Amino acid sequence: METTQPHIIPASAATTAPVITTRQLTKRYGALEVLRGIDLDAHEGEVISILGASGSGKSTFLRCLNLLEIPTSGSLTVLDENIRFRQQGNELRIADQKQVNRLRSQVGMVFQNFCLWSHKTVLQNVMEAPIHVQGRNRQEVRDEAQKALDRVGMLNRADYYPSQLSGGQQQRVAIARALVMQPRVLLFDEPTSALDPQLVGEVLKVMQDLAAEGRTMLIVTHEMAFARDVSSRIVFLEQGTVRAQGTPQALFQGGMDERFDQFVSHFMRKT
Amino acid sequence: MDWPFLARTAGELLTGVPLTLQLTGIALCAGFVLAASVAALAHNRLAPLRWLARLYVGLFQGTPLLVQIFIIYYGFGQIEYLRSSFLWPFLAQAYWCAIIALSLNTSAYGAEIIRGAIAAVPRNEIEAAQAMGMSGFLLRRRIIWPQALRYGLANYGNEAILLLKATSLASVITLMDVTGIAYRLVSKTYRSEEIFTISGMIYLSLTFVIVGCVHMLERWLLPRNRV
């Protein structure tokens, strides 16, 4: 049935250095092959939206990039460092936890379920990692944390606990928590999927501002309009492979990849 | 009502309170240290160590505390090797035997509470910490243990209350705690209803003290619950 070839066109003039590079990245859970060899170069300043149906492997791929999932094979380079693995049986393991921790502290991650630490206040959530992971000065971190909270509009909730906040507010705090680490890349794993529809906008607004200031971002999302309007590149995954990629203009005008067009129209119908 | 007798009895029973509290306090602390170690074993990568932890918990949860006290106090004295070891000065005294039995017993229950509390820490909050570069001891100290405390504190308070009442079994190996004194008074006066009623009231008030302490700890350690 499926005779069409995947369409890959080169990403928009990639003149800057790659921040994250994957080569033939695979992930398997037992017999289930979730990722079947993904090559990706994410360059400085790019905003890449990773789209795909559920089960296409997009979240797994994103989680591989900061080693929350360990790839089954392939290579991964983050900020010019090749991640060192060691083989154990049929699986890879992290060979150098210090290396991973160091890179993780420069790669911000925003989760679907916010994942704020429920035993800490908003301000404590934001200050935790800069102080205890990066070893920075508390007073300096406090100032920066307050600035980060201010820019996501959450400074007036600094002393609240996560359980006292709406989902949208929690997610904005989570973004501030990632920003205060001064990350080189930001990963967003379906950041609006767990939000009530009326709260999605406030989070997308913050992300749009971040994109506008030239931050490198990889975003797994179902927000088609956001992906079309904000990203510099779309990567469309299907069954664990990159089915199509290119600029939003090229992909969304249709006719470039039949499967992508189906995916988008199906999505528009649903929402 | 024989008020003078009740007052005299209460006065005598109260002299057992320090011993009861000592047994509870020492067993609680020693038991916690043991419990934490056993809980750590239960999470160990090596399967034999996990089995060992399970065996330990099963053994002490599955046999009566009274039997455990008898074995340690009477049984261990039969073993020549132990009698010549450095442990004998302890094992020869009822006081230490009671503390050992109570500590071992409470540690088995405590280990389960700790294991459950650690398991209850939301997986995704741990992931968030890992994603920011935390691992190992830092991750435990900053994220996992404080969270586990929230889930485990109330349960551990219950265990402390059970332990307080379990110390009454120490009286069977001659210790003069509240219950030990109660037995002695009963055998002297045969007025068991009044004497045991008063001793029951003493345990009740000590329980309230423990409950109060746990609440204070909760408020101090878990400010979140105040809101």
Short mmCIF file of C-alpha atoms in Angstrom, two decimals:
data_model
loop_
_atom_site.label_atom_id
_atom_site.label_comp_id
_atom_site.label_asym_id
_atom_site.label_seq_id
_atom_site.Cartn_x
_atom_site.Cartn_y
_atom_site.Cartn_z
CA MET A 1 0.00 0.00 0.00
CA GLU A 2 2.60 2.49 1.08
CA THR A 3 4.77 3.12 -1.86
CA THR A 4 5.55 6.76 -1.29
CA GLN A 5 9.08 7.55 -0.24
CA PRO A 6 9.74 9.74 2.77
CA HIS A 7 10.56 13.28 1.79
CA ILE A 8 13.54 14.87 3.37
CA ILE A 9 14.64 18.32 2.42
CA PRO A 10 17.65 19.99 4.01
CA ALA A 11 16.87 22.13 7.00
CA SER A 12 16.98 25.89 6.74
CA ALA A 13 20.52 27.12 6.18
CA ALA A 14 22.30 25.38 9.00
CA THR A 15 25.33 27.55 9.35
CA THR A 16 25.62 27.46 13.14
CA ALA A 17 27.22 24.66 15.09
CA PRO A 18 25.10 21.63 15.96
CA VAL A 19 24.10 21.55 19.61
CA ILE A 20 22.67 18.07 19.51
CA THR A 21 23.52 15.41 16.96
CA THR A 22 22.10 11.92 16.75
CA ARG A 23 23.20 9.21 14.36
CA GLN A 24 21.23 6.04 13.78
CA LEU A 25 19.64 6.34 17.20
CA THR A 26 17.46 3.36 18.03
CA LYS A 27 15.42 2.39 21.05
CA ARG A 28 13.85 -0.98 21.61
CA TYR A 29 11.73 -2.26 24.48
CA GLY A 30 11.97 -6.00 24.15
CA ALA A 31 10.44 -6.79 20.77
CA LEU A 32 8.98 -3.31 20.37
CA GLU A 33 11.10 -1.06 18.20
CA VAL A 34 10.22 2.48 19.16
CA LEU A 35 13.02 4.32 17.35
CA ARG A 36 14.51 2.83 14.21
CA GLY A 37 17.58 4.86 13.49
CA ILE A 38 17.12 8.60 13.78
CA ASP A 39 19.62 11.12 12.42
CA LEU A 40 19.14 14.65 13.58
CA ASP A 41 21.26 17.78 13.82
CA ALA A 42 19.86 20.50 16.00
CA HIS A 43 21.74 23.74 15.40
CA GLU A 44 22.21 26.71 17.64
CA GLY A 45 19.16 28.98 17.47
CA GLU A 46 16.88 26.47 15.78
CA VAL A 47 13.36 25.86 17.03
CA ILE A 48 12.50 22.34 16.02
CA SER A 49 9.00 20.95 16.43
CA ILE A 50 8.85 17.20 16.51
CA LEU A 51 5.46 16.02 15.32
CA GLY A 52 3.93 12.60 14.90
CA ALA A 53 1.02 10.41 15.92
CA SER A 54 1.04 8.82 19.35
CA GLY A 55 3.36 5.87 19.32
CA SER A 56 5.55 7.40 16.63
CA GLY A 57 8.37 7.63 19.16
CA LYS A 58 8.65 11.40 19.43
CA SER A 59 8.62 11.58 23.22
CA THR A 60 11.01 8.66 23.50
CA PHE A 61 13.34 10.40 21.09
CA LEU A 62 13.26 13.63 23.06
CA ARG A 63 13.89 11.75 26.30
CA CYS A 64 16.88 10.03 24.74
CA LEU A 65 18.47 13.41 24.14
CA ASN A 66 19.07 13.97 27.85
CA LEU A 67 19.37 10.28 28.64
CA LEU A 68 16.13 9.87 30.53
CA GLU A 69 15.84 6.98 28.11
CA ILE A 70 18.99 5.16 27.16
CA PRO A 71 19.19 4.43 23.44
CA THR A 72 19.59 0.82 22.39
CA SER A 73 22.18 1.75 19.77
CA GLY A 74 23.49 4.69 17.83
CA SER A 75 25.44 7.74 18.83
CA LEU A 76 24.48 10.94 20.56
CA THR A 77 26.50 14.15 20.74
CA VAL A 78 25.40 16.92 23.05
CA LEU A 79 27.20 20.26 23.17
CA ASP A 80 30.20 18.79 21.36
CA GLU A 81 30.53 15.92 23.77
CA ASN A 82 30.03 12.40 22.57
CA ILE A 83 27.96 10.60 25.22
CA ARG A 84 29.91 7.62 26.47
CA PHE A 85 28.00 4.37 26.79
CA ARG A 86 29.04 0.92 27.80
CA GLN A 87 27.54 -2.23 26.46
CA GLN A 88 25.81 -4.51 28.97
CA GLY A 89 24.23 -7.54 27.39
CA ASN A 90 22.04 -6.23 24.58
CA GLU A 91 21.71 -2.82 26.12
CA LEU A 92 23.69 0.34 26.47
CA ARG A 93 24.31 1.87 29.85
CA ILE A 94 25.59 5.27 30.82
CA ALA A 95 29.34 4.94 31.16
CA ASP A 96 30.05 8.26 32.80
CA GLN A 97 27.31 9.60 35.07
CA LYS A 98 29.31 12.76 35.74
CA GLN A 99 29.39 13.57 32.05
CA VAL A 100 25.64 13.00 31.80
CA ASN A 101 24.95 15.17 34.86
CA ARG A 102 27.13 17.93 33.46
CA LEU A 103 25.33 17.90 30.12
CA ARG A 104 21.90 17.58 31.70
CA SER A 105 22.55 20.72 33.70
CA GLN A 106 22.98 22.59 30.40
CA VAL A 107 19.98 21.03 28.69
CA GLY A 108 16.70 22.27 30.10
CA MET A 109 13.73 19.93 30.11
CA VAL A 110 10.06 20.82 30.46
CA PHE A 111 7.72 17.90 31.01
CA GLN A 112 4.14 17.19 30.11
CA ASN A 113 3.15 16.89 33.77
CA PHE A 114 5.23 19.86 34.98
CA CYS A 115 6.98 17.64 37.55
CA LEU A 116 7.58 20.41 40.05
CA TRP A 117 8.86 19.15 43.37
CA SER A 118 5.78 19.14 45.51
CA HIS A 119 7.65 19.58 48.80
CA LYS A 120 9.21 22.86 47.72
CA THR A 121 7.76 26.29 47.07
CA VAL A 122 7.82 27.88 43.64
CA LEU A 123 10.95 29.86 44.50
CA GLN A 124 12.65 26.83 46.07
CA ASN A 125 11.85 24.80 42.97
CA VAL A 126 13.56 27.35 40.78
CA MET A 127 16.56 27.82 43.08
CA GLU A 128 17.22 24.16 43.82
CA ALA A 129 19.36 23.02 40.91
CA PRO A 130 21.45 26.17 40.32
CA ILE A 131 22.56 26.03 43.94
CA HIS A 132 22.96 22.31 44.45
CA VAL A 133 23.93 21.12 40.97
CA GLN A 134 25.80 24.11 39.60
CA GLY A 135 27.10 25.24 42.97
CA ARG A 136 26.26 28.87 42.35
CA ASN A 137 25.98 31.58 44.95
CA ARG A 138 22.62 31.57 46.72
CA GLN A 139 22.02 35.29 46.64
CA GLU A 140 22.88 35.55 42.98
CA VAL A 141 20.62 32.58 42.22
CA ARG A 142 17.78 34.14 44.18
CA ASP A 143 17.97 37.29 42.07
CA GLU A 144 18.02 35.30 38.87
CA ALA A 145 15.23 33.02 40.03
CA GLN A 146 13.08 36.04 40.73
CA LYS A 147 13.85 37.46 37.32
CA ALA A 148 12.99 34.14 35.66
CA LEU A 149 9.73 33.93 37.60
CA ASP A 150 8.95 37.50 36.68
CA ARG A 151 9.37 36.86 33.00
CA VAL A 152 6.93 33.94 33.08
CA GLY A 153 4.59 36.06 35.19
CA MET A 154 4.85 33.95 38.32
CA LEU A 155 6.81 36.16 40.70
CA ASN A 156 3.71 36.92 42.73
CA ARG A 157 3.34 33.19 43.45
CA ALA A 158 6.96 32.66 44.57
CA ASP A 159 5.99 31.35 48.01
CA TYR A 160 3.17 29.10 46.87
CA TYR A 161 3.42 25.33 46.71
CA PRO A 162 2.84 23.61 43.37
CA SER A 163 -0.43 22.09 44.58
CA GLN A 164 -1.84 25.60 44.98
CA LEU A 165 -1.28 26.50 41.34
CA SER A 166 -3.17 25.80 38.12
CA GLY A 167 -1.58 23.57 35.50
CA GLY A 168 -0.64 26.52 33.33
CA GLN A 169 0.97 28.28 36.27
CA GLN A 170 2.89 25.14 37.24
CA GLN A 171 4.15 24.77 33.70
CA ARG A 172 5.32 28.37 33.60
CA VAL A 173 7.21 27.78 36.85
CA ALA A 174 8.73 24.65 35.30
CA ILE A 175 9.93 26.77 32.39
CA ALA A 176 11.45 29.30 34.81
CA ARG A 177 13.11 26.40 36.63
CA ALA A 178 14.70 25.31 33.38
CA LEU A 179 15.69 28.85 32.35
CA VAL A 180 17.51 29.69 35.54
CA MET A 181 20.04 26.96 34.74
CA GLN A 182 21.08 29.08 31.73
CA PRO A 183 20.64 26.09 29.42
CA ARG A 184 22.11 25.94 25.92
CA VAL A 185 19.13 23.93 24.68
CA LEU A 186 15.56 23.56 25.89
CA LEU A 187 13.59 20.34 25.43
CA PHE A 188 9.81 20.48 25.70
CA ASP A 189 7.96 17.18 26.02
CA GLU A 190 4.33 17.92 25.14
CA PRO A 191 4.30 20.93 27.43
CA THR A 192 0.63 21.77 26.88
CA SER A 193 -0.92 18.32 26.57
CA ALA A 194 -1.92 18.09 30.21
CA LEU A 195 -3.44 21.56 30.33
CA ASP A 196 -7.05 22.68 30.14
CA PRO A 197 -7.61 24.32 26.75
CA GLN A 198 -7.96 27.79 28.23
CA LEU A 199 -4.55 27.46 29.94
CA VAL A 200 -2.62 26.40 26.85
CA GLY A 201 -2.23 29.95 25.55
CA GLU A 202 -0.31 31.31 28.52
CA VAL A 203 2.33 28.57 28.20
CA LEU A 204 2.63 28.86 24.42
CA LYS A 205 3.06 32.62 24.82
CA VAL A 206 6.08 32.09 27.06
CA MET A 207 7.54 29.56 24.64
CA GLN A 208 6.99 31.90 21.73
CA ASP A 209 8.93 34.62 23.51
CA LEU A 210 11.78 32.21 24.14
CA ALA A 211 11.85 31.22 20.49
CA ALA A 212 11.86 34.88 19.49
CA GLU A 213 14.98 35.57 21.49
CA GLY A 214 16.86 32.92 19.55
CA ARG A 215 16.99 30.06 22.01
CA THR A 216 17.64 26.57 20.74
CA MET A 217 14.51 24.53 21.37
CA LEU A 218 13.24 21.06 20.56
CA ILE A 219 9.53 20.72 21.10
CA VAL A 220 7.39 17.64 21.01
CA THR A 221 3.88 18.95 20.58
CA HIS A 222 0.41 18.49 19.20
CA GLU A 223 -0.15 22.21 18.81
CA MET A 224 -0.14 22.39 15.02
CA ALA A 225 -0.63 26.13 14.78
CA PHE A 226 2.21 26.73 17.21
CA ALA A 227 4.52 24.38 15.33
CA ARG A 228 3.64 26.08 12.05
CA ASP A 229 4.03 29.64 13.28
CA VAL A 230 6.92 29.44 15.72
CA SER A 231 9.33 26.72 14.66
CA SER A 232 12.11 27.04 12.16
CA ARG A 233 11.97 23.35 11.30
CA ILE A 234 9.44 20.56 11.51
CA VAL A 235 10.55 16.98 12.03
CA PHE A 236 7.77 14.50 11.34
CA LEU A 237 8.24 11.07 12.89
CA GLU A 238 6.40 7.97 11.87
CA GLN A 239 6.96 4.54 13.39
CA GLY A 240 10.28 5.54 14.83
CA THR A 241 11.81 7.08 11.73
CA VAL A 242 12.03 10.59 10.36
CA ARG A 243 9.36 10.51 7.70
CA ALA A 244 9.68 14.12 6.58
CA GLN A 245 11.33 17.28 7.67
CA GLY A 246 11.71 20.82 6.50
CA THR A 247 10.54 24.34 7.12
CA PRO A 248 6.96 24.75 8.33
CA GLN A 249 6.13 26.67 5.16
CA ALA A 250 7.30 23.80 2.96
CA LEU A 251 5.50 21.11 4.93
CA PHE A 252 2.27 22.83 5.87
CA GLN A 253 1.43 24.03 2.38
CA GLY A 254 0.80 20.37 1.65
CA GLY A 255 1.81 18.11 -1.17
CA MET A 256 5.29 17.45 0.10
CA ASP A 257 4.58 14.30 2.05
CA GLU A 258 1.30 12.51 1.81
CA ARG A 259 1.53 10.99 5.29
CA PHE A 260 2.24 14.36 6.84
CA ASP A 261 -0.75 15.86 5.08
CA GLN A 262 -2.94 13.03 6.37
CA PHE A 263 -1.59 13.54 9.86
CA VAL A 264 -2.30 17.26 9.80
CA SER A 265 -5.78 16.94 8.34
CA HIS A 266 -6.64 14.21 10.81
CA PHE A 267 -5.44 16.44 13.56
CA MET A 268 -7.35 19.46 12.42
CA ARG A 269 -10.50 17.36 12.25
CA LYS A 270 -10.03 16.18 15.81
CA THR A 271 -9.52 19.59 17.32
CA MET B 1 -13.93 4.10 95.29
CA ASP B 2 -10.80 3.59 97.29
CA TRP B 3 -9.13 6.86 96.37
CA PRO B 4 -6.09 6.51 98.61
CA PHE B 5 -5.35 3.08 97.10
CA LEU B 6 -5.77 4.40 93.57
CA ALA B 7 -3.46 7.31 94.27
CA ARG B 8 -0.85 5.06 95.82
CA THR B 9 -1.07 2.62 92.92
CA ALA B 10 -0.82 5.40 90.35
CA GLY B 11 2.22 6.75 92.16
CA GLU B 12 3.93 3.37 92.08
CA LEU B 13 3.02 2.67 88.47
CA LEU B 14 4.36 6.05 87.41
CA THR B 15 7.82 5.05 88.64
CA GLY B 16 7.84 2.56 85.75
CA VAL B 17 7.28 5.26 83.15
CA PRO B 18 10.97 6.20 82.73
CA LEU B 19 11.85 2.58 81.93
CA THR B 20 8.92 2.25 79.53
CA LEU B 21 9.99 5.44 77.77
CA GLN B 22 13.62 4.32 77.69
CA LEU B 23 12.74 1.01 76.07
CA THR B 24 10.53 2.80 73.55
CA GLY B 25 13.01 5.55 72.77
CA ILE B 26 16.11 3.40 72.42
CA ALA B 27 14.34 0.70 70.41
CA LEU B 28 12.80 3.36 68.19
CA CYS B 29 16.18 4.93 67.37
CA ALA B 30 18.13 1.69 67.01
CA GLY B 31 15.21 0.19 65.11
CA PHE B 32 15.15 3.12 62.69
CA VAL B 33 18.83 2.74 61.87
CA LEU B 34 18.34 -0.98 61.29
CA ALA B 35 15.15 -0.36 59.33
CA ALA B 36 16.87 2.12 57.03
CA SER B 37 19.66 -0.39 56.39
CA VAL B 38 17.20 -3.20 55.68
CA ALA B 39 15.17 -0.92 53.39
CA ALA B 40 18.37 -0.05 51.52
CA LEU B 41 19.08 -3.76 51.13
CA ALA B 42 15.56 -4.28 49.83
CA HIS B 43 16.36 -1.86 47.00
CA ASN B 44 19.79 -3.32 46.31
CA ARG B 45 20.80 -4.33 42.81
CA LEU B 46 21.95 -7.76 43.98
CA ALA B 47 19.08 -10.22 44.26
CA PRO B 48 20.53 -12.25 47.18
CA LEU B 49 20.69 -9.10 49.30
CA ARG B 50 17.07 -8.30 48.44
CA TRP B 51 16.10 -11.84 49.49
CA LEU B 52 18.01 -11.39 52.71
CA ALA B 53 16.06 -8.21 53.46
CA ARG B 54 12.80 -9.97 52.73
CA LEU B 55 13.75 -12.90 54.91
CA TYR B 56 14.62 -10.55 57.75
CA VAL B 57 11.32 -8.72 57.52
CA GLY B 58 9.35 -11.95 57.17
CA LEU B 59 11.08 -13.54 60.14
CA PHE B 60 10.39 -10.71 62.57
CA GLN B 61 6.92 -9.93 61.28
CA GLY B 62 5.97 -13.59 61.23
CA THR B 63 6.83 -14.56 64.78
CA PRO B 64 5.37 -13.19 68.03
CA LEU B 65 7.42 -10.58 69.82
CA LEU B 66 7.03 -12.61 73.01
CA VAL B 67 8.75 -15.56 71.35
CA GLN B 68 11.52 -13.30 70.10
CA ILE B 69 12.08 -11.94 73.60
CA PHE B 70 12.20 -15.45 75.08
CA ILE B 71 14.65 -16.69 72.46
CA ILE B 72 17.00 -13.78 73.00
CA TYR B 73 16.78 -13.84 76.80
CA TYR B 74 16.60 -17.59 77.52
CA GLY B 75 17.68 -19.18 74.25
CA PHE B 76 20.90 -17.32 73.59
CA GLY B 77 22.19 -18.11 77.07
CA GLN B 78 22.26 -21.78 76.06
CA ILE B 79 24.80 -21.13 73.35
CA GLU B 80 28.30 -21.59 74.72
CA TYR B 81 29.83 -19.50 71.94
CA LEU B 82 27.69 -16.48 72.81
CA ARG B 83 28.41 -16.83 76.51
CA SER B 84 32.10 -16.39 75.89
CA SER B 85 31.69 -13.60 73.35
CA PHE B 86 31.85 -9.87 73.86
CA LEU B 87 28.06 -9.78 73.53
CA TRP B 88 27.49 -11.69 76.72
CA PRO B 89 27.57 -8.71 79.10
CA PHE B 90 24.58 -7.42 77.14
CA LEU B 91 22.77 -10.69 76.58
CA ALA B 92 23.03 -11.56 80.25
CA GLN B 93 20.88 -8.58 81.18
CA ALA B 94 17.14 -8.58 80.73
CA TYR B 95 17.25 -4.85 79.97
CA TRP B 96 19.48 -5.23 76.93
CA CYS B 97 17.70 -8.37 75.77
CA ALA B 98 14.42 -6.45 75.77
CA ILE B 99 15.98 -3.58 73.86
CA ILE B 100 17.53 -5.92 71.30
CA ALA B 101 14.26 -7.80 70.77
CA LEU B 102 12.21 -4.63 70.52
CA SER B 103 14.71 -2.98 68.15
CA LEU B 104 14.86 -5.97 65.84
CA ASN B 105 11.11 -6.35 65.87
CA THR B 106 10.29 -2.70 65.16
CA SER B 107 13.01 -2.49 62.52
CA ALA B 108 11.23 -5.11 60.42
CA TYR B 109 8.03 -3.06 60.39
CA GLY B 110 10.01 0.15 60.00
CA ALA B 111 11.83 -1.24 56.98
CA GLU B 112 8.50 -1.86 55.27
CA ILE B 113 7.32 1.67 56.09
CA ILE B 114 10.53 3.18 54.70
CA ARG B 115 10.42 0.99 51.61
CA GLY B 116 6.83 1.99 50.96
CA ALA B 117 7.56 5.68 51.55
CA ILE B 118 10.48 5.67 49.11
CA ALA B 119 8.39 3.83 46.54
CA ALA B 120 5.65 6.44 46.91
CA VAL B 121 7.88 9.32 45.81
CA PRO B 122 6.49 10.34 42.42
CA ARG B 123 8.63 8.90 39.66
CA ASN B 124 8.30 12.02 37.55
CA GLU B 125 9.62 14.33 40.27
CA ILE B 126 12.72 12.16 40.49
CA GLU B 127 13.03 12.35 36.72
CA ALA B 128 12.79 16.13 36.83
CA ALA B 129 15.69 16.17 39.28
CA GLN B 130 17.73 13.81 37.12
CA ALA B 131 17.02 15.95 34.09
CA MET B 132 18.61 18.86 35.93
CA GLY B 133 21.76 16.90 36.64
CA MET B 134 21.09 15.34 40.03
CA SER B 135 22.01 11.77 40.85
CA GLY B 136 23.23 9.60 43.68
CA PHE B 137 23.38 11.05 47.17
CA LEU B 138 22.43 14.58 46.11
CA LEU B 139 19.25 13.28 44.50
CA ARG B 140 18.39 11.28 47.60
CA ARG B 141 19.18 14.03 50.07
CA ARG B 142 17.44 16.86 48.23
CA ILE B 143 14.48 15.17 46.59
CA ILE B 144 13.80 11.55 47.50
CA TRP B 145 14.27 11.50 51.27
CA PRO B 146 12.39 14.73 52.04
CA GLN B 147 9.49 13.47 49.94
CA ALA B 148 9.60 9.99 51.49
CA LEU B 149 9.45 11.62 54.91
CA ARG B 150 6.12 13.14 53.96
CA TYR B 151 4.71 9.76 53.05
CA GLY B 152 6.31 7.80 55.87
CA LEU B 153 6.12 10.02 58.91
CA ALA B 154 2.51 9.28 59.90
CA ASN B 155 3.05 5.55 59.46
CA TYR B 156 6.22 5.65 61.48
CA GLY B 157 4.31 7.48 64.20
CA ASN B 158 1.88 4.59 64.30
CA GLU B 159 4.78 2.20 64.60
CA ALA B 160 6.10 4.23 67.55
CA ILE B 161 2.72 3.86 69.27
CA LEU B 162 2.68 0.11 68.66
CA LEU B 163 6.22 -0.07 69.99
CA LEU B 164 5.27 1.80 73.16
CA LYS B 165 2.63 -0.78 73.93
CA ALA B 166 4.88 -3.65 72.87
CA THR B 167 7.38 -2.65 75.57
CA SER B 168 4.90 -4.03 78.11
CA LEU B 169 6.04 -7.51 77.05
CA ALA B 170 9.46 -6.76 78.52
CA SER B 171 7.85 -7.33 81.91
CA VAL B 172 7.88 -11.09 81.28
CA ILE B 173 11.65 -11.09 81.52
CA THR B 174 11.60 -9.36 84.93
CA LEU B 175 11.78 -5.72 83.83
CA MET B 176 9.93 -3.33 86.09
CA ASP B 177 8.34 -1.10 83.53
CA VAL B 178 4.75 0.10 84.01
CA THR B 179 3.36 -3.36 83.28
CA GLY B 180 6.01 -5.11 85.36
CA ILE B 181 5.09 -2.99 88.35
CA ALA B 182 1.41 -3.60 87.68
CA TYR B 183 1.96 -7.39 87.83
CA ARG B 184 3.86 -7.02 91.09
CA LEU B 185 1.10 -4.92 92.65
CA VAL B 186 -1.57 -7.35 91.49
CA SER B 187 0.21 -10.29 93.01
CA LYS B 188 0.45 -8.34 96.27
CA THR B 189 -3.09 -6.99 96.41
CA TYR B 190 -5.18 -9.08 93.95
CA ARG B 191 -6.90 -5.86 92.83
CA SER B 192 -6.23 -6.37 89.15
CA GLU B 193 -9.16 -4.31 87.77
CA GLU B 194 -8.05 -1.07 89.36
CA ILE B 195 -4.35 -1.62 88.77
CA PHE B 196 -4.61 -2.54 85.10
CA THR B 197 -7.12 0.23 84.51
CA ILE B 198 -4.64 2.75 85.82
CA SER B 199 -1.76 1.25 83.86
CA GLY B 200 -3.95 1.37 80.76
CA MET B 201 -4.57 5.05 81.39
CA ILE B 202 -0.85 5.64 81.68
CA TYR B 203 -0.22 4.00 78.29
CA LEU B 204 -3.09 6.02 76.87
CA SER B 205 -1.59 9.30 77.97
CA LEU B 206 1.87 8.30 76.74
CA THR B 207 0.28 7.51 73.39
CA PHE B 208 -1.22 10.99 73.29
CA VAL B 209 2.24 12.40 73.96
CA ILE B 210 3.66 10.45 71.01
CA VAL B 211 0.79 11.52 68.77
CA GLY B 212 1.45 15.11 69.79
CA CYS B 213 5.16 14.75 69.04
CA VAL B 214 4.45 13.32 65.59
CA HIS B 215 2.07 16.19 64.83
CA MET B 216 4.72 18.68 65.90
CA LEU B 217 7.31 16.94 63.74
CA GLU B 218 4.90 16.99 60.82
CA ARG B 219 4.30 20.70 61.16
CA TRP B 220 7.98 21.41 61.49
CA LEU B 221 9.19 19.17 58.69
CA LEU B 222 6.28 19.43 56.31
CA PRO B 223 5.27 23.08 56.12
CA ARG B 224 3.23 22.26 53.04
CA ASN B 225 0.59 20.59 55.19
CA ARG B 226 -0.07 23.83 57.00
CA VAL B 227 -1.67 25.53 54.03
#
